[in-house]
Amino acid sequence: MKIAVLAVQGAFIEHEQMLSRLGVDTIELRQRSDLEKHFDGLIIPGGESTVQGKLLRELGMLDELKARIENALPVFGTCAGLILLAKKIKNDERVHFGTMDIVALRNAYGRQLGSFYDENEFEGIGKIPMTFIRAPYIESVSGNVEVLARSGGNIVAARQKNQLVTSFHPELNDDLSVHKYFIDMIKNSK
Ligand code: GLN
């Protein structure tokens, strides 16, 4: 199994380290030609969604990746990655991939002081550490989106078939369980 990590901006190295600890090979997606390589799943890291969206368009990668996600490529978006996958962003007119039936609220906890640590139940895993950095949360879900975790009542993790999102950063804690969950999603999709 090989997992591609979008590596145009943001916290992609931390995801690669988590996957390597789980014995999974990774490739980095930095330019359009990288899409010719084989990969079984995709991670969209945290960072700045506006910058990542702009670069994906400029590099000519957005439409191709969107088509693959719509065609069932397993994808895991963390933080900015969640925003990129959302069909609607409550406080931003932009839509990037727009493949998941969620409404995201950017910088939902405030712009500067909105970073905090929390521990909450994650459906199918149990209690896990959650690090939030200028994080969004999911204001509402529709269609067949399954809510997987909440923090302070707000939705912070969800899944819709091949798409998994967390508004926190599982790659910044020692706990490998959310990455393991994503790897299982890929295995079960085969
Ligand atoms: N605030 C960022 C955004 O709106 C997301 C922050 C993050 O990915 N840690 O894109």
Short mmCIF file of N, CA and C and ligand atoms in Angstrom, two decimals:
data_model
loop_
_atom_site.label_atom_id
_atom_site.label_comp_id
_atom_site.label_asym_id
_atom_site.label_seq_id
_atom_site.Cartn_x
_atom_site.Cartn_y
_atom_site.Cartn_z
N MET A 1 0.84 -1.20 0.00
CA MET A 1 0.00 0.00 0.00
C MET A 1 0.87 1.25 0.00
N LYS A 2 0.44 2.23 -0.78
CA LYS A 2 1.18 3.48 -0.84
C LYS A 2 0.21 4.64 -0.64
N ILE A 3 0.57 5.56 0.26
CA ILE A 3 -0.30 6.70 0.51
C ILE A 3 0.40 7.98 0.06
N ALA A 4 -0.32 8.78 -0.73
CA ALA A 4 0.22 10.06 -1.18
C ALA A 4 -0.13 11.13 -0.15
N VAL A 5 0.84 12.00 0.12
CA VAL A 5 0.60 13.13 1.02
C VAL A 5 0.77 14.40 0.19
N LEU A 6 -0.27 15.21 0.16
CA LEU A 6 -0.17 16.48 -0.55
C LEU A 6 0.89 17.33 0.13
N ALA A 7 1.91 17.74 -0.63
CA ALA A 7 3.08 18.38 -0.02
C ALA A 7 3.37 19.73 -0.66
N VAL A 8 2.32 20.52 -0.89
CA VAL A 8 2.54 21.85 -1.45
C VAL A 8 2.68 22.90 -0.36
N GLN A 9 2.14 22.62 0.82
CA GLN A 9 2.21 23.57 1.95
C GLN A 9 1.69 22.86 3.19
N GLY A 10 2.17 23.29 4.36
CA GLY A 10 1.58 22.81 5.60
C GLY A 10 2.33 21.64 6.23
N ALA A 11 1.63 20.95 7.14
CA ALA A 11 2.25 19.94 8.02
C ALA A 11 2.22 18.55 7.40
N PHE A 12 2.89 18.39 6.25
CA PHE A 12 2.84 17.08 5.57
C PHE A 12 3.88 16.10 6.11
N ILE A 13 5.03 16.59 6.56
CA ILE A 13 6.09 15.69 7.02
C ILE A 13 5.63 14.87 8.22
N GLU A 14 4.87 15.50 9.11
CA GLU A 14 4.38 14.81 10.30
C GLU A 14 3.49 13.62 9.92
N HIS A 15 2.70 13.78 8.87
CA HIS A 15 1.87 12.65 8.40
C HIS A 15 2.74 11.52 7.87
N GLU A 16 3.78 11.90 7.12
CA GLU A 16 4.68 10.88 6.55
C GLU A 16 5.34 10.09 7.68
N GLN A 17 5.70 10.81 8.76
CA GLN A 17 6.34 10.12 9.89
C GLN A 17 5.37 9.14 10.56
N MET A 18 4.11 9.55 10.72
CA MET A 18 3.12 8.65 11.32
C MET A 18 2.96 7.39 10.47
N LEU A 19 2.87 7.58 9.14
CA LEU A 19 2.66 6.45 8.25
C LEU A 19 3.88 5.54 8.24
N SER A 20 5.05 6.14 8.31
CA SER A 20 6.27 5.32 8.33
C SER A 20 6.32 4.48 9.61
N ARG A 21 5.87 5.05 10.72
CA ARG A 21 5.81 4.26 11.97
C ARG A 21 4.83 3.10 11.84
N LEU A 22 3.83 3.27 10.97
CA LEU A 22 2.85 2.20 10.77
C LEU A 22 3.27 1.27 9.63
N GLY A 23 4.47 1.49 9.10
CA GLY A 23 4.99 0.61 8.05
C GLY A 23 4.39 0.82 6.68
N VAL A 24 3.86 2.03 6.45
CA VAL A 24 3.24 2.32 5.15
C VAL A 24 4.14 3.27 4.36
N ASP A 25 4.35 2.95 3.08
CA ASP A 25 5.15 3.80 2.20
C ASP A 25 4.36 5.04 1.79
N THR A 26 5.07 6.15 1.63
CA THR A 26 4.40 7.37 1.18
C THR A 26 5.08 7.95 -0.04
N ILE A 27 4.32 8.73 -0.79
CA ILE A 27 4.93 9.57 -1.82
C ILE A 27 4.41 10.99 -1.60
N GLU A 28 5.17 11.97 -2.03
CA GLU A 28 4.73 13.36 -1.88
C GLU A 28 4.16 13.86 -3.20
N LEU A 29 3.03 14.53 -3.13
CA LEU A 29 2.46 15.17 -4.32
C LEU A 29 2.85 16.64 -4.28
N ARG A 30 3.79 17.01 -5.16
CA ARG A 30 4.28 18.39 -5.20
C ARG A 30 3.94 19.06 -6.52
N GLN A 31 3.82 18.26 -7.58
CA GLN A 31 3.53 18.82 -8.90
C GLN A 31 2.68 17.84 -9.69
N ARG A 32 2.13 18.34 -10.77
CA ARG A 32 1.16 17.58 -11.55
C ARG A 32 1.70 16.20 -11.97
N SER A 33 2.98 16.16 -12.34
CA SER A 33 3.53 14.88 -12.82
C SER A 33 3.54 13.81 -11.71
N ASP A 34 3.50 14.23 -10.44
CA ASP A 34 3.45 13.25 -9.35
C ASP A 34 2.17 12.44 -9.38
N LEU A 35 1.14 12.95 -10.05
CA LEU A 35 -0.14 12.24 -10.10
C LEU A 35 -0.06 10.99 -10.97
N GLU A 36 1.04 10.89 -11.74
CA GLU A 36 1.21 9.68 -12.58
C GLU A 36 1.68 8.50 -11.74
N LYS A 37 2.21 8.78 -10.54
CA LYS A 37 2.69 7.68 -9.69
C LYS A 37 1.50 6.95 -9.09
N HIS A 38 1.75 5.71 -8.66
CA HIS A 38 0.66 4.94 -8.07
C HIS A 38 0.47 5.29 -6.60
N PHE A 39 -0.76 5.50 -6.17
CA PHE A 39 -1.07 5.62 -4.74
C PHE A 39 -2.49 5.15 -4.47
N ASP A 40 -2.67 4.61 -3.25
CA ASP A 40 -3.96 3.99 -2.89
C ASP A 40 -4.82 4.89 -2.02
N GLY A 41 -4.25 5.97 -1.51
CA GLY A 41 -4.99 6.88 -0.66
C GLY A 41 -4.27 8.22 -0.64
N LEU A 42 -4.96 9.23 -0.16
CA LEU A 42 -4.41 10.59 -0.18
C LEU A 42 -4.64 11.27 1.16
N ILE A 43 -3.60 11.94 1.68
CA ILE A 43 -3.75 12.76 2.88
C ILE A 43 -3.58 14.23 2.51
N ILE A 44 -4.54 15.05 2.92
CA ILE A 44 -4.43 16.50 2.73
C ILE A 44 -4.16 17.09 4.11
N PRO A 45 -2.97 17.66 4.30
CA PRO A 45 -2.54 18.06 5.65
C PRO A 45 -3.15 19.39 6.10
N GLY A 46 -2.84 19.74 7.34
CA GLY A 46 -3.20 21.05 7.85
C GLY A 46 -2.24 22.09 7.30
N GLY A 47 -2.63 23.32 7.41
CA GLY A 47 -1.83 24.41 6.88
C GLY A 47 -2.75 25.58 6.67
N GLU A 48 -2.69 26.15 5.50
CA GLU A 48 -3.58 27.27 5.18
C GLU A 48 -4.38 26.87 3.94
N SER A 49 -5.69 26.69 4.13
CA SER A 49 -6.52 26.18 3.04
C SER A 49 -6.51 27.10 1.82
N THR A 50 -6.46 28.41 2.04
CA THR A 50 -6.48 29.34 0.90
C THR A 50 -5.21 29.16 0.06
N VAL A 51 -4.07 28.98 0.73
CA VAL A 51 -2.79 28.81 0.03
C VAL A 51 -2.78 27.47 -0.70
N GLN A 52 -3.20 26.43 0.00
CA GLN A 52 -3.20 25.10 -0.63
C GLN A 52 -4.15 25.07 -1.84
N GLY A 53 -5.32 25.70 -1.68
CA GLY A 53 -6.29 25.73 -2.78
C GLY A 53 -5.73 26.46 -3.99
N LYS A 54 -5.07 27.58 -3.72
CA LYS A 54 -4.49 28.39 -4.80
C LYS A 54 -3.39 27.60 -5.52
N LEU A 55 -2.52 26.96 -4.74
CA LEU A 55 -1.42 26.20 -5.34
C LEU A 55 -1.95 25.00 -6.13
N LEU A 56 -2.97 24.32 -5.60
CA LEU A 56 -3.54 23.18 -6.31
C LEU A 56 -4.08 23.60 -7.68
N ARG A 57 -4.68 24.79 -7.72
CA ARG A 57 -5.20 25.30 -9.00
C ARG A 57 -4.04 25.66 -9.92
N GLU A 58 -3.08 26.43 -9.40
CA GLU A 58 -1.96 26.89 -10.23
C GLU A 58 -1.14 25.72 -10.77
N LEU A 59 -1.01 24.67 -9.98
CA LEU A 59 -0.21 23.52 -10.40
C LEU A 59 -1.01 22.57 -11.29
N GLY A 60 -2.29 22.89 -11.48
CA GLY A 60 -3.14 22.05 -12.34
C GLY A 60 -3.43 20.69 -11.74
N MET A 61 -3.56 20.63 -10.42
CA MET A 61 -3.79 19.35 -9.75
C MET A 61 -5.21 19.22 -9.19
N LEU A 62 -5.91 20.34 -9.04
CA LEU A 62 -7.19 20.32 -8.32
C LEU A 62 -8.24 19.43 -9.01
N ASP A 63 -8.45 19.65 -10.30
CA ASP A 63 -9.53 18.93 -10.99
C ASP A 63 -9.28 17.43 -11.04
N GLU A 64 -8.02 17.06 -11.30
CA GLU A 64 -7.67 15.64 -11.40
C GLU A 64 -7.88 14.93 -10.05
N LEU A 65 -7.42 15.56 -8.97
CA LEU A 65 -7.59 14.95 -7.65
C LEU A 65 -9.07 14.90 -7.26
N LYS A 66 -9.79 15.95 -7.56
CA LYS A 66 -11.24 15.98 -7.28
C LYS A 66 -11.95 14.82 -7.98
N ALA A 67 -11.61 14.61 -9.24
CA ALA A 67 -12.23 13.51 -9.99
C ALA A 67 -11.91 12.17 -9.34
N ARG A 68 -10.68 12.01 -8.88
CA ARG A 68 -10.31 10.73 -8.26
C ARG A 68 -11.05 10.53 -6.93
N ILE A 69 -11.20 11.61 -6.16
CA ILE A 69 -11.94 11.50 -4.89
C ILE A 69 -13.39 11.12 -5.19
N GLU A 70 -13.97 11.76 -6.19
CA GLU A 70 -15.36 11.44 -6.56
C GLU A 70 -15.47 10.01 -7.07
N ASN A 71 -14.33 9.51 -7.53
CA ASN A 71 -14.28 8.15 -8.06
C ASN A 71 -13.82 7.15 -7.00
N ALA A 72 -13.95 7.55 -5.70
CA ALA A 72 -13.75 6.66 -4.55
C ALA A 72 -12.32 6.53 -4.03
N LEU A 73 -11.39 7.38 -4.46
CA LEU A 73 -10.05 7.37 -3.85
C LEU A 73 -10.19 7.72 -2.37
N PRO A 74 -9.69 6.86 -1.45
CA PRO A 74 -9.77 7.19 -0.04
C PRO A 74 -8.94 8.44 0.28
N VAL A 75 -9.55 9.38 0.98
CA VAL A 75 -8.87 10.65 1.30
C VAL A 75 -9.08 10.99 2.76
N PHE A 76 -8.04 11.55 3.37
CA PHE A 76 -8.07 11.94 4.77
C PHE A 76 -7.60 13.39 4.84
N GLY A 77 -8.50 14.29 5.22
CA GLY A 77 -8.17 15.71 5.32
C GLY A 77 -8.11 16.15 6.77
N THR A 78 -6.98 16.74 7.16
CA THR A 78 -6.87 17.26 8.53
C THR A 78 -6.87 18.78 8.47
N CYS A 79 -7.71 19.37 9.28
CA CYS A 79 -7.74 20.82 9.48
C CYS A 79 -7.94 21.57 8.16
N ALA A 80 -6.91 22.19 7.58
CA ALA A 80 -7.08 22.84 6.28
C ALA A 80 -7.60 21.84 5.25
N GLY A 81 -7.19 20.58 5.38
CA GLY A 81 -7.66 19.52 4.47
C GLY A 81 -9.16 19.32 4.56
N LEU A 82 -9.70 19.46 5.77
CA LEU A 82 -11.15 19.37 5.98
C LEU A 82 -11.84 20.50 5.21
N ILE A 83 -11.23 21.69 5.32
CA ILE A 83 -11.82 22.86 4.65
C ILE A 83 -11.80 22.67 3.14
N LEU A 84 -10.72 22.09 2.62
CA LEU A 84 -10.60 21.88 1.17
C LEU A 84 -11.64 20.89 0.65
N LEU A 85 -12.03 19.94 1.51
CA LEU A 85 -12.99 18.92 1.06
C LEU A 85 -14.45 19.36 1.21
N ALA A 86 -14.69 20.37 2.06
CA ALA A 86 -16.07 20.78 2.37
C ALA A 86 -16.80 21.32 1.14
N LYS A 87 -18.07 20.94 1.01
CA LYS A 87 -18.88 21.48 -0.10
C LYS A 87 -19.19 22.95 0.14
N LYS A 88 -19.19 23.33 1.43
CA LYS A 88 -19.47 24.74 1.73
C LYS A 88 -18.62 25.20 2.92
N ILE A 89 -18.06 26.40 2.78
CA ILE A 89 -17.34 27.02 3.89
C ILE A 89 -18.20 28.21 4.33
N LYS A 90 -18.63 28.15 5.58
CA LYS A 90 -19.60 29.14 6.07
C LYS A 90 -19.07 30.58 5.94
N ASN A 91 -17.80 30.81 6.30
CA ASN A 91 -17.27 32.17 6.31
C ASN A 91 -16.23 32.42 5.22
N ASP A 92 -16.41 31.79 4.09
CA ASP A 92 -15.51 31.97 2.95
C ASP A 92 -16.28 31.56 1.70
N GLU A 93 -16.19 32.37 0.66
CA GLU A 93 -16.97 32.04 -0.54
C GLU A 93 -16.34 30.93 -1.36
N ARG A 94 -15.04 30.69 -1.12
CA ARG A 94 -14.34 29.71 -1.95
C ARG A 94 -14.79 28.28 -1.68
N VAL A 95 -14.80 27.48 -2.73
CA VAL A 95 -14.98 26.04 -2.59
C VAL A 95 -13.80 25.43 -3.34
N HIS A 96 -13.14 24.42 -2.73
CA HIS A 96 -11.94 23.87 -3.35
C HIS A 96 -12.29 22.51 -3.98
N PHE A 97 -12.06 21.39 -3.28
CA PHE A 97 -12.52 20.11 -3.84
C PHE A 97 -14.05 20.05 -3.78
N GLY A 98 -14.62 20.45 -2.65
CA GLY A 98 -16.08 20.48 -2.53
C GLY A 98 -16.73 19.13 -2.74
N THR A 99 -16.11 18.08 -2.21
CA THR A 99 -16.61 16.72 -2.44
C THR A 99 -17.38 16.14 -1.25
N MET A 100 -17.33 16.80 -0.08
CA MET A 100 -17.94 16.20 1.11
C MET A 100 -19.10 17.07 1.61
N ASP A 101 -20.19 16.39 1.99
CA ASP A 101 -21.41 17.08 2.40
C ASP A 101 -21.31 17.64 3.82
N ILE A 102 -20.37 18.56 4.00
CA ILE A 102 -20.23 19.21 5.31
C ILE A 102 -20.14 20.72 5.10
N VAL A 103 -20.60 21.46 6.11
CA VAL A 103 -20.40 22.91 6.12
C VAL A 103 -19.32 23.19 7.16
N ALA A 104 -18.20 23.75 6.71
CA ALA A 104 -17.08 24.01 7.62
C ALA A 104 -17.06 25.48 8.01
N LEU A 105 -16.66 25.73 9.25
CA LEU A 105 -16.47 27.10 9.71
C LEU A 105 -14.97 27.28 9.95
N ARG A 106 -14.33 28.15 9.16
CA ARG A 106 -12.88 28.37 9.31
C ARG A 106 -12.57 29.14 10.57
N ASN A 107 -11.39 28.90 11.13
CA ASN A 107 -10.92 29.62 12.33
C ASN A 107 -12.04 29.74 13.36
N ALA A 108 -12.71 28.62 13.59
CA ALA A 108 -13.93 28.62 14.38
C ALA A 108 -13.70 28.97 15.84
N TYR A 109 -12.46 28.87 16.27
CA TYR A 109 -12.15 29.15 17.68
C TYR A 109 -11.39 30.46 17.83
N GLY A 110 -11.40 31.30 16.80
CA GLY A 110 -10.64 32.55 16.84
C GLY A 110 -9.34 32.37 16.06
N ARG A 111 -8.81 33.46 15.57
CA ARG A 111 -7.68 33.38 14.64
C ARG A 111 -6.35 33.13 15.33
N GLN A 112 -6.06 33.82 16.39
CA GLN A 112 -4.73 33.73 17.00
C GLN A 112 -4.69 32.81 18.21
N LEU A 113 -5.69 32.94 19.08
CA LEU A 113 -5.64 32.21 20.34
C LEU A 113 -6.40 30.89 20.24
N GLY A 114 -6.73 30.50 19.03
CA GLY A 114 -7.61 29.34 18.88
C GLY A 114 -6.89 28.01 18.89
N SER A 115 -5.76 27.88 19.59
CA SER A 115 -5.07 26.60 19.63
C SER A 115 -5.21 25.98 21.02
N PHE A 116 -5.59 24.72 21.06
CA PHE A 116 -5.78 24.06 22.35
C PHE A 116 -5.71 22.54 22.21
N TYR A 117 -5.62 21.89 23.35
CA TYR A 117 -5.53 20.44 23.41
C TYR A 117 -6.76 19.90 24.14
N ASP A 118 -7.23 18.75 23.70
CA ASP A 118 -8.44 18.19 24.27
C ASP A 118 -8.38 16.67 24.10
N GLU A 119 -9.17 15.95 24.86
CA GLU A 119 -9.28 14.49 24.65
C GLU A 119 -10.75 14.14 24.54
N ASN A 120 -11.10 13.42 23.51
CA ASN A 120 -12.51 13.08 23.30
C ASN A 120 -12.66 11.71 22.68
N GLU A 121 -13.86 11.18 22.78
CA GLU A 121 -14.20 9.90 22.16
C GLU A 121 -14.23 10.05 20.65
N PHE A 122 -13.65 9.06 19.97
CA PHE A 122 -13.71 8.99 18.51
C PHE A 122 -14.42 7.68 18.19
N GLU A 123 -15.51 7.75 17.47
CA GLU A 123 -16.33 6.58 17.16
C GLU A 123 -15.49 5.44 16.59
N GLY A 124 -15.56 4.28 17.22
CA GLY A 124 -14.84 3.12 16.69
C GLY A 124 -13.40 3.03 17.18
N ILE A 125 -12.91 4.05 17.88
CA ILE A 125 -11.53 4.02 18.39
C ILE A 125 -11.51 4.12 19.91
N GLY A 126 -12.23 5.10 20.47
CA GLY A 126 -12.20 5.36 21.91
C GLY A 126 -11.67 6.76 22.15
N LYS A 127 -11.20 6.99 23.37
CA LYS A 127 -10.74 8.35 23.72
C LYS A 127 -9.35 8.61 23.14
N ILE A 128 -9.21 9.72 22.42
CA ILE A 128 -7.90 10.03 21.82
C ILE A 128 -7.52 11.49 22.06
N PRO A 129 -6.21 11.80 21.98
CA PRO A 129 -5.76 13.18 22.11
C PRO A 129 -6.10 13.98 20.86
N MET A 130 -6.44 15.24 21.04
CA MET A 130 -6.78 16.10 19.90
C MET A 130 -6.11 17.46 20.06
N THR A 131 -5.27 17.80 19.10
CA THR A 131 -4.60 19.10 19.11
C THR A 131 -5.22 19.98 18.02
N PHE A 132 -5.73 21.13 18.44
CA PHE A 132 -6.39 22.05 17.51
C PHE A 132 -5.52 23.28 17.31
N ILE A 133 -5.30 23.66 16.04
CA ILE A 133 -4.51 24.85 15.73
C ILE A 133 -5.29 25.72 14.75
N ARG A 134 -5.76 26.84 15.21
CA ARG A 134 -6.61 27.73 14.39
C ARG A 134 -7.58 26.88 13.56
N ALA A 135 -8.23 26.01 14.28
CA ALA A 135 -8.98 24.93 13.63
C ALA A 135 -10.37 25.35 13.17
N PRO A 136 -10.85 24.65 12.16
CA PRO A 136 -12.26 24.79 11.80
C PRO A 136 -13.07 23.80 12.65
N TYR A 137 -14.36 23.91 12.65
CA TYR A 137 -15.18 22.76 13.03
C TYR A 137 -16.27 22.60 11.98
N ILE A 138 -16.99 21.50 12.07
CA ILE A 138 -18.04 21.24 11.10
C ILE A 138 -19.34 21.74 11.68
N GLU A 139 -19.93 22.71 11.01
CA GLU A 139 -21.15 23.30 11.54
C GLU A 139 -22.35 22.41 11.31
N SER A 140 -22.39 21.76 10.16
CA SER A 140 -23.49 20.83 9.91
C SER A 140 -23.07 19.81 8.88
N VAL A 141 -23.76 18.68 8.89
CA VAL A 141 -23.49 17.62 7.91
C VAL A 141 -24.80 17.28 7.23
N SER A 142 -24.70 16.72 6.02
CA SER A 142 -25.92 16.26 5.35
C SER A 142 -25.58 14.98 4.60
N GLY A 143 -26.56 14.47 3.84
CA GLY A 143 -26.33 13.25 3.09
C GLY A 143 -25.98 12.11 4.03
N ASN A 144 -25.05 11.26 3.61
CA ASN A 144 -24.70 10.09 4.42
C ASN A 144 -23.41 10.32 5.21
N VAL A 145 -23.21 11.55 5.67
CA VAL A 145 -22.02 11.85 6.49
C VAL A 145 -22.25 11.33 7.91
N GLU A 146 -21.23 10.64 8.41
CA GLU A 146 -21.28 10.05 9.74
C GLU A 146 -20.42 10.92 10.67
N VAL A 147 -20.98 11.37 11.78
CA VAL A 147 -20.21 12.16 12.74
C VAL A 147 -19.39 11.20 13.59
N LEU A 148 -18.08 11.41 13.69
CA LEU A 148 -17.20 10.49 14.42
C LEU A 148 -16.71 11.04 15.76
N ALA A 149 -16.64 12.36 15.89
CA ALA A 149 -16.16 12.92 17.16
C ALA A 149 -16.64 14.36 17.34
N ARG A 150 -16.77 14.71 18.60
CA ARG A 150 -17.14 16.09 18.96
C ARG A 150 -16.19 16.60 20.03
N SER A 151 -16.03 17.92 20.05
CA SER A 151 -15.27 18.57 21.14
C SER A 151 -16.11 19.76 21.57
N GLY A 152 -16.44 19.82 22.84
CA GLY A 152 -17.27 20.91 23.33
C GLY A 152 -18.59 21.01 22.58
N GLY A 153 -19.11 19.88 22.11
CA GLY A 153 -20.39 19.87 21.40
C GLY A 153 -20.24 20.06 19.90
N ASN A 154 -19.10 20.56 19.45
CA ASN A 154 -18.92 20.80 18.00
C ASN A 154 -18.36 19.57 17.30
N ILE A 155 -18.78 19.38 16.06
CA ILE A 155 -18.31 18.22 15.28
C ILE A 155 -16.88 18.46 14.82
N VAL A 156 -15.97 17.55 15.18
CA VAL A 156 -14.56 17.71 14.83
C VAL A 156 -13.99 16.53 14.03
N ALA A 157 -14.82 15.53 13.76
CA ALA A 157 -14.38 14.44 12.87
C ALA A 157 -15.62 13.84 12.22
N ALA A 158 -15.47 13.48 10.95
CA ALA A 158 -16.61 12.91 10.22
C ALA A 158 -16.10 12.07 9.07
N ARG A 159 -17.01 11.24 8.57
CA ARG A 159 -16.67 10.39 7.44
C ARG A 159 -17.86 10.30 6.48
N GLN A 160 -17.56 10.33 5.21
CA GLN A 160 -18.56 10.06 4.18
C GLN A 160 -17.92 9.09 3.19
N LYS A 161 -18.33 7.85 3.25
CA LYS A 161 -17.75 6.78 2.43
C LYS A 161 -16.22 6.82 2.42
N ASN A 162 -15.62 7.24 1.30
CA ASN A 162 -14.15 7.22 1.15
C ASN A 162 -13.48 8.45 1.72
N GLN A 163 -14.25 9.36 2.33
CA GLN A 163 -13.66 10.61 2.81
C GLN A 163 -13.70 10.70 4.34
N LEU A 164 -12.53 10.97 4.93
CA LEU A 164 -12.40 11.11 6.38
C LEU A 164 -11.83 12.50 6.67
N VAL A 165 -12.41 13.20 7.63
CA VAL A 165 -11.85 14.51 7.98
C VAL A 165 -11.79 14.67 9.50
N THR A 166 -10.74 15.40 9.95
CA THR A 166 -10.66 15.79 11.35
C THR A 166 -10.28 17.27 11.39
N SER A 167 -10.87 18.02 12.31
CA SER A 167 -10.47 19.43 12.41
C SER A 167 -9.26 19.55 13.31
N PHE A 168 -8.91 18.48 14.02
CA PHE A 168 -7.69 18.48 14.84
C PHE A 168 -6.56 17.82 14.06
N HIS A 169 -5.37 17.77 14.68
CA HIS A 169 -4.16 17.26 14.02
C HIS A 169 -3.69 15.96 14.66
N PRO A 170 -4.16 14.80 14.25
CA PRO A 170 -3.71 13.56 14.87
C PRO A 170 -2.22 13.29 14.64
N GLU A 171 -1.64 13.95 13.64
CA GLU A 171 -0.21 13.73 13.34
C GLU A 171 0.70 14.44 14.34
N LEU A 172 0.12 15.28 15.20
CA LEU A 172 0.95 16.03 16.14
C LEU A 172 0.98 15.40 17.53
N ASN A 173 0.28 14.28 17.71
CA ASN A 173 0.35 13.54 18.97
C ASN A 173 0.95 12.18 18.70
N ASP A 174 1.23 11.48 19.76
CA ASP A 174 1.91 10.20 19.62
C ASP A 174 0.96 9.07 19.21
N ASP A 175 -0.32 9.34 19.26
CA ASP A 175 -1.34 8.32 19.05
C ASP A 175 -1.54 8.04 17.56
N LEU A 176 -1.38 6.78 17.17
CA LEU A 176 -1.44 6.43 15.74
C LEU A 176 -2.82 5.98 15.27
N SER A 177 -3.81 6.02 16.19
CA SER A 177 -5.06 5.31 15.90
C SER A 177 -5.87 5.90 14.74
N VAL A 178 -5.83 7.22 14.55
CA VAL A 178 -6.63 7.78 13.45
C VAL A 178 -5.99 7.43 12.10
N HIS A 179 -4.66 7.43 12.05
CA HIS A 179 -3.98 7.00 10.82
C HIS A 179 -4.25 5.53 10.54
N LYS A 180 -4.29 4.75 11.61
CA LYS A 180 -4.61 3.33 11.46
C LYS A 180 -6.03 3.15 10.91
N TYR A 181 -6.94 3.97 11.41
CA TYR A 181 -8.33 3.97 10.95
C TYR A 181 -8.38 4.24 9.45
N PHE A 182 -7.58 5.23 9.00
CA PHE A 182 -7.56 5.57 7.57
C PHE A 182 -6.97 4.41 6.75
N ILE A 183 -5.93 3.80 7.26
CA ILE A 183 -5.32 2.66 6.55
C ILE A 183 -6.35 1.53 6.41
N ASP A 184 -7.14 1.31 7.46
CA ASP A 184 -8.20 0.29 7.38
C ASP A 184 -9.25 0.66 6.34
N MET A 185 -9.56 1.96 6.25
CA MET A 185 -10.50 2.41 5.21
C MET A 185 -9.98 2.02 3.83
N ILE A 186 -8.67 2.23 3.62
CA ILE A 186 -8.08 1.90 2.31
C ILE A 186 -8.14 0.39 2.07
N LYS A 187 -7.77 -0.38 3.10
CA LYS A 187 -7.79 -1.86 2.96
C LYS A 187 -9.19 -2.32 2.61
N ASN A 188 -10.19 -1.78 3.31
CA ASN A 188 -11.57 -2.23 3.10
C ASN A 188 -12.15 -1.75 1.77
N SER A 189 -11.49 -0.77 1.16
CA SER A 189 -12.01 -0.25 -0.12
C SER A 189 -11.57 -1.12 -1.29
N LYS A 190 -10.66 -2.04 -1.02
CA LYS A 190 -10.09 -2.85 -2.12
C LYS A 190 -10.99 -4.02 -2.47
N1 GLN B 1 -6.87 28.23 9.77
C1 GLN B 1 -6.46 27.38 8.68
C2 GLN B 1 -7.36 27.59 7.46
O1 GLN B 1 -8.34 28.25 7.53
C3 GLN B 1 -6.47 25.93 9.08
C4 GLN B 1 -5.49 25.73 10.21
C5 GLN B 1 -4.78 24.41 10.18
O2 GLN B 1 -4.79 23.68 9.20
N2 GLN B 1 -4.10 24.12 11.26
O3 GLN B 1 -7.06 27.08 6.43
#
